[in-house]
């Protein structure tokens, strides 16, 4: 059984969970999504992580009482090959862990650099992760235990064709192209909006708010490829 840890700090957590479970179903993999709330929730049995978006300062403060963020960073240092997907604020947390830790991705990032909340936008972007064939499978959008039905903002196939990815940018951070020494995996025109540094993938947009599962598929594929010593 593969176990994916989902940091319950803030943001579209339920949409991430739904995305992971639906792609696991596509891949016919048995996946458990583990909700991470306290430091103790994170241990060797977690194979990969999702750090959702939100507001990174709030996430840092909110995690202090339970020590969650610190244990997430410690887990990443202990298991450097295990994959982590950081979206939006999650990308900020990977690039700027603060409290003296080394960055987990070699990329400089600036917070809120597209402007204010109302300058949030949606645009097709180019990604170089493999497209996952959805094979016409319908995506189930059942309410979760809180009665929340996962939100879908982008409807990729209907609107922007096969290869582009629906980029949903919500008060997004911005990578500094001069400060990137890892692999670029997503671009919006000339702008770098996604990077991969080994087992860490950081994007400034919200793939969980779309029906396109490429990034969650990447996470599951990386977990499948782990060796027992990883
Ligand atoms: N503006 C947020 C921050 O700086 C990130 C926005 C998001 O995750 N949607 O933390």
Tab-separated table of C-alpha atoms and ligand atoms in Angstrom:
chain	number	residue	atom	x	y	z
A	1	UNK	CA	0.000	0.000	0.000
A	2	UNK	CA	1.397	3.369	-1.011
A	3	UNK	CA	0.759	6.222	1.397
A	4	UNK	CA	0.698	9.851	0.308
A	5	UNK	CA	0.861	12.480	3.037
A	6	UNK	CA	-1.251	15.576	2.547
A	7	UNK	CA	-0.263	18.571	4.677
A	8	UNK	CA	-3.517	19.785	6.225
A	9	UNK	CA	-2.195	23.309	6.664
A	10	UNK	CA	-4.498	25.305	4.395
A	11	UNK	CA	-5.680	25.531	0.826
A	12	UNK	CA	-7.405	23.128	-1.534
A	13	UNK	CA	-6.591	19.968	0.394
A	14	UNK	CA	-9.712	18.057	-0.561
A	15	UNK	CA	-9.161	18.776	-4.243
A	16	UNK	CA	-5.619	17.384	-3.958
A	17	UNK	CA	-6.954	14.289	-2.261
A	18	UNK	CA	-9.573	13.806	-4.924
A	19	UNK	CA	-6.944	14.247	-7.654
A	20	UNK	CA	-4.634	11.672	-6.059
A	21	UNK	CA	-7.404	9.134	-5.555
A	22	UNK	CA	-8.800	9.524	-9.040
A	23	UNK	CA	-5.415	9.096	-10.720
A	24	UNK	CA	-4.697	6.116	-8.436
A	25	UNK	CA	-7.924	4.612	-9.683
A	26	UNK	CA	-6.829	5.276	-13.268
A	27	UNK	CA	-3.532	3.544	-12.553
A	28	UNK	CA	-5.290	0.794	-10.577
A	29	UNK	CA	-3.072	1.525	-7.616
A	30	UNK	CA	-3.960	1.138	-4.005
A	31	UNK	CA	-3.239	4.504	-2.399
A	32	UNK	CA	-3.990	5.811	1.040
A	33	UNK	CA	-4.045	9.591	1.498
A	34	UNK	CA	-2.864	10.386	5.015
A	35	UNK	CA	-3.968	13.704	6.502
A	36	UNK	CA	-0.986	15.288	8.208
A	37	UNK	CA	-1.928	17.496	11.143
A	38	UNK	CA	0.715	16.847	13.788
A	39	UNK	CA	4.424	16.136	13.770
A	40	UNK	CA	3.751	12.502	14.776
A	41	UNK	CA	1.628	11.916	11.662
A	42	UNK	CA	4.780	11.905	9.551
A	43	UNK	CA	6.947	8.810	9.607
A	44	UNK	CA	8.755	6.251	7.454
A	45	UNK	CA	5.459	4.802	6.203
A	46	UNK	CA	4.732	7.959	4.150
A	47	UNK	CA	6.080	7.579	0.598
A	48	UNK	CA	5.386	11.012	-0.833
A	49	UNK	CA	3.911	14.361	0.104
A	50	UNK	CA	1.672	17.103	-1.193
A	51	UNK	CA	2.125	20.637	0.128
A	52	UNK	CA	-1.001	22.540	-0.966
A	53	UNK	CA	-1.399	26.237	-1.620
A	54	UNK	CA	-2.737	28.722	0.848
A	55	UNK	CA	-0.975	31.599	2.479
A	56	UNK	CA	2.563	30.605	3.313
A	57	UNK	CA	2.971	32.944	6.291
A	58	UNK	CA	-0.274	31.675	7.808
A	59	UNK	CA	0.827	28.104	7.116
A	60	UNK	CA	4.118	28.670	8.911
A	61	UNK	CA	2.381	30.212	11.911
A	62	UNK	CA	-0.464	27.675	11.996
A	63	UNK	CA	1.940	24.750	11.961
A	64	UNK	CA	3.969	25.964	14.926
A	65	UNK	CA	1.782	24.580	17.691
A	66	UNK	CA	1.824	21.022	16.302
A	67	UNK	CA	5.309	21.261	14.783
A	68	UNK	CA	3.966	19.957	11.476
A	69	UNK	CA	6.027	22.022	9.049
A	70	UNK	CA	9.217	21.314	10.922
A	71	UNK	CA	8.542	17.584	10.837
A	72	UNK	CA	7.741	17.808	7.117
A	73	UNK	CA	11.133	19.411	6.509
A	74	UNK	CA	12.868	16.850	8.726
A	75	UNK	CA	11.105	14.040	6.835
A	76	UNK	CA	12.296	15.505	3.500
A	77	UNK	CA	15.856	15.591	4.799
A	78	UNK	CA	15.618	11.993	6.044
A	79	UNK	CA	14.062	10.691	2.784
A	80	UNK	CA	15.550	12.871	0.043
A	81	UNK	CA	14.376	10.574	-2.777
A	82	UNK	CA	10.728	10.507	-1.804
A	83	UNK	CA	8.664	12.815	-4.019
A	84	UNK	CA	7.025	16.039	-2.913
A	85	UNK	CA	4.595	18.141	-4.932
A	86	UNK	CA	4.378	21.749	-3.751
A	87	UNK	CA	1.694	23.940	-5.286
A	88	UNK	CA	1.700	27.735	-4.964
A	89	UNK	CA	2.348	28.427	-1.265
A	90	UNK	CA	3.679	24.841	-1.147
A	91	UNK	CA	6.282	25.898	-3.744
A	92	UNK	CA	7.261	28.819	-1.497
A	93	UNK	CA	7.727	26.435	1.428
A	94	UNK	CA	10.027	24.225	-0.691
A	95	UNK	CA	12.091	27.151	-1.992
A	96	UNK	CA	12.242	29.093	1.273
A	97	UNK	CA	11.999	26.721	4.217
A	98	UNK	CA	13.404	29.398	6.569
A	99	UNK	CA	14.460	28.459	10.117
A	100	UNK	CA	17.990	27.876	8.788
A	101	UNK	CA	17.265	24.844	6.592
A	102	UNK	CA	18.681	24.589	3.072
A	103	UNK	CA	16.146	25.122	0.237
A	104	UNK	CA	14.641	21.903	-1.132
A	105	UNK	CA	14.514	23.316	-4.673
A	106	UNK	CA	17.237	25.433	-6.209
A	107	UNK	CA	14.950	28.213	-7.381
A	108	UNK	CA	14.362	31.734	-6.183
A	109	UNK	CA	10.743	32.697	-5.721
A	110	UNK	CA	8.926	35.925	-4.809
A	111	UNK	CA	5.615	35.951	-3.007
A	112	UNK	CA	2.508	37.639	-4.445
A	113	UNK	CA	4.536	38.933	-7.371
A	114	UNK	CA	1.660	38.930	-9.890
A	115	UNK	CA	-0.204	41.502	-7.849
A	116	UNK	CA	-3.232	41.395	-5.644
A	117	UNK	CA	-5.914	38.737	-5.233
A	118	UNK	CA	-8.015	40.238	-8.020
A	119	UNK	CA	-5.078	39.914	-10.397
A	120	UNK	CA	-5.463	36.147	-10.079
A	121	UNK	CA	-5.929	34.559	-13.491
A	122	UNK	CA	-6.265	31.404	-15.521
A	123	UNK	CA	-4.173	30.767	-18.641
A	124	UNK	CA	-2.947	27.835	-20.716
A	125	UNK	CA	0.647	26.944	-19.903
A	126	UNK	CA	3.190	24.529	-21.374
A	127	UNK	CA	4.321	21.658	-19.227
A	128	UNK	CA	6.938	19.069	-20.009
A	129	UNK	CA	5.645	16.338	-17.749
A	130	UNK	CA	4.096	13.452	-19.618
A	131	UNK	CA	0.437	13.733	-20.294
A	132	UNK	CA	-1.612	11.032	-18.672
A	133	UNK	CA	-4.227	9.542	-20.897
A	134	UNK	CA	-7.463	9.817	-19.028
A	135	UNK	CA	-9.068	7.318	-21.443
A	136	UNK	CA	-12.389	9.006	-21.162
A	137	UNK	CA	-12.731	8.064	-17.516
A	138	UNK	CA	-15.198	10.234	-15.763
A	139	UNK	CA	-13.889	11.886	-12.653
A	140	UNK	CA	-15.969	11.281	-9.592
A	141	UNK	CA	-16.799	14.370	-7.603
A	142	UNK	CA	-18.446	12.966	-4.546
A	143	UNK	CA	-18.742	15.134	-1.448
A	144	UNK	CA	-16.111	14.382	1.169
A	145	UNK	CA	-16.703	13.836	4.886
A	146	UNK	CA	-17.206	17.570	5.320
A	147	UNK	CA	-19.807	17.671	2.597
A	148	UNK	CA	-17.412	19.553	0.273
A	149	UNK	CA	-17.553	18.737	-3.398
A	150	UNK	CA	-14.132	19.272	-5.008
A	151	UNK	CA	-13.956	22.484	-6.990
A	152	UNK	CA	-13.010	22.412	-10.648
A	153	UNK	CA	-11.905	25.676	-12.178
A	154	UNK	CA	-10.150	24.554	-15.353
A	155	UNK	CA	-11.747	22.273	-17.893
A	156	UNK	CA	-8.687	21.540	-19.946
A	157	UNK	CA	-9.893	19.295	-22.702
A	158	UNK	CA	-12.949	21.341	-23.514
A	159	UNK	CA	-11.169	24.644	-23.802
A	160	UNK	CA	-7.492	24.519	-24.571
A	161	UNK	CA	-6.685	21.371	-26.427
A	162	UNK	CA	-4.527	18.396	-25.631
A	163	UNK	CA	-1.090	19.640	-24.721
A	164	UNK	CA	-1.552	22.862	-22.846
A	165	UNK	CA	-2.161	22.685	-19.133
A	166	UNK	CA	-4.832	24.869	-17.508
A	167	UNK	CA	-2.813	27.181	-15.283
A	168	UNK	CA	-4.844	28.514	-12.363
A	169	UNK	CA	-2.900	31.300	-10.652
A	170	UNK	CA	-4.305	32.563	-7.353
A	171	UNK	CA	-2.273	35.371	-5.849
A	172	UNK	CA	0.603	33.353	-7.132
A	173	UNK	CA	4.285	33.634	-6.385
A	174	UNK	CA	6.783	34.126	-9.194
A	175	UNK	CA	10.056	32.344	-9.928
A	176	UNK	CA	13.086	34.460	-10.694
A	177	UNK	CA	14.501	32.975	-13.913
A	178	UNK	CA	18.040	34.068	-12.945
A	179	UNK	CA	17.775	32.179	-9.693
A	180	UNK	CA	16.885	28.749	-11.117
A	181	UNK	CA	19.469	26.013	-11.374
A	182	UNK	CA	17.113	23.059	-11.556
A	183	UNK	CA	14.892	21.704	-14.338
A	184	UNK	CA	12.138	23.913	-15.746
A	185	UNK	CA	8.958	21.889	-16.272
A	186	UNK	CA	6.293	24.549	-16.825
A	187	UNK	CA	6.235	27.846	-18.687
A	188	UNK	CA	3.665	30.549	-19.236
A	189	UNK	CA	5.101	32.323	-22.259
A	190	UNK	CA	8.626	33.314	-21.197
A	191	UNK	CA	7.763	33.002	-17.553
A	192	UNK	CA	8.881	29.962	-15.552
A	193	UNK	CA	5.948	28.657	-13.518
A	194	UNK	CA	7.096	25.160	-12.557
A	195	UNK	CA	10.385	23.464	-11.690
A	196	UNK	CA	11.607	20.035	-10.694
A	197	UNK	CA	14.631	19.482	-8.550
A	198	UNK	CA	15.172	15.743	-8.280
A	199	UNK	CA	12.282	14.358	-6.287
A	200	UNK	CA	10.711	17.773	-5.610
A	201	UNK	CA	8.253	19.421	-7.953
A	202	UNK	CA	7.160	23.013	-7.330
A	203	UNK	CA	4.560	24.913	-9.338
A	204	UNK	CA	3.182	28.401	-8.802
A	205	UNK	CA	-0.303	27.436	-9.990
A	206	UNK	CA	-3.030	25.043	-8.771
A	207	UNK	CA	-3.226	21.761	-10.732
A	208	UNK	CA	-5.649	20.376	-8.135
A	209	UNK	CA	-8.298	22.884	-9.273
A	210	UNK	CA	-8.399	21.368	-12.746
A	211	UNK	CA	-9.259	17.995	-14.228
A	212	UNK	CA	-5.700	17.547	-15.511
A	213	UNK	CA	-3.910	14.997	-13.351
A	214	UNK	CA	-0.402	15.195	-14.783
A	215	UNK	CA	1.252	16.446	-11.623
A	216	UNK	CA	-0.505	14.002	-9.333
A	217	UNK	CA	0.360	11.236	-11.800
A	218	UNK	CA	3.998	12.333	-11.594
A	219	UNK	CA	3.851	11.975	-7.806
A	220	UNK	CA	2.418	8.453	-7.968
A	221	UNK	CA	4.898	7.435	-10.660
A	222	UNK	CA	7.794	8.666	-8.534
A	223	UNK	CA	6.487	6.715	-5.548
A	224	UNK	CA	6.154	3.566	-7.664
A	225	UNK	CA	9.769	3.993	-8.798
A	226	UNK	CA	11.149	4.223	-5.222
A	227	UNK	CA	13.456	1.429	-4.111
A	228	UNK	CA	13.093	-0.191	-0.677
A	229	UNK	CA	16.155	1.744	0.546
A	230	UNK	CA	14.731	5.156	-0.464
B	1	LIG	N1	0.062	34.354	-1.889
B	1	LIG	C1	0.321	33.125	-1.195
B	1	LIG	C2	1.606	33.189	-0.367
B	1	LIG	O1	2.372	34.064	-0.542
B	1	LIG	C3	0.359	31.949	-2.144
B	1	LIG	C4	-0.952	31.868	-2.888
B	1	LIG	C5	-1.507	30.491	-3.090
B	1	LIG	O2	-1.024	29.484	-2.562
B	1	LIG	N2	-2.590	30.428	-3.822
B	1	LIG	O3	1.828	32.367	0.469
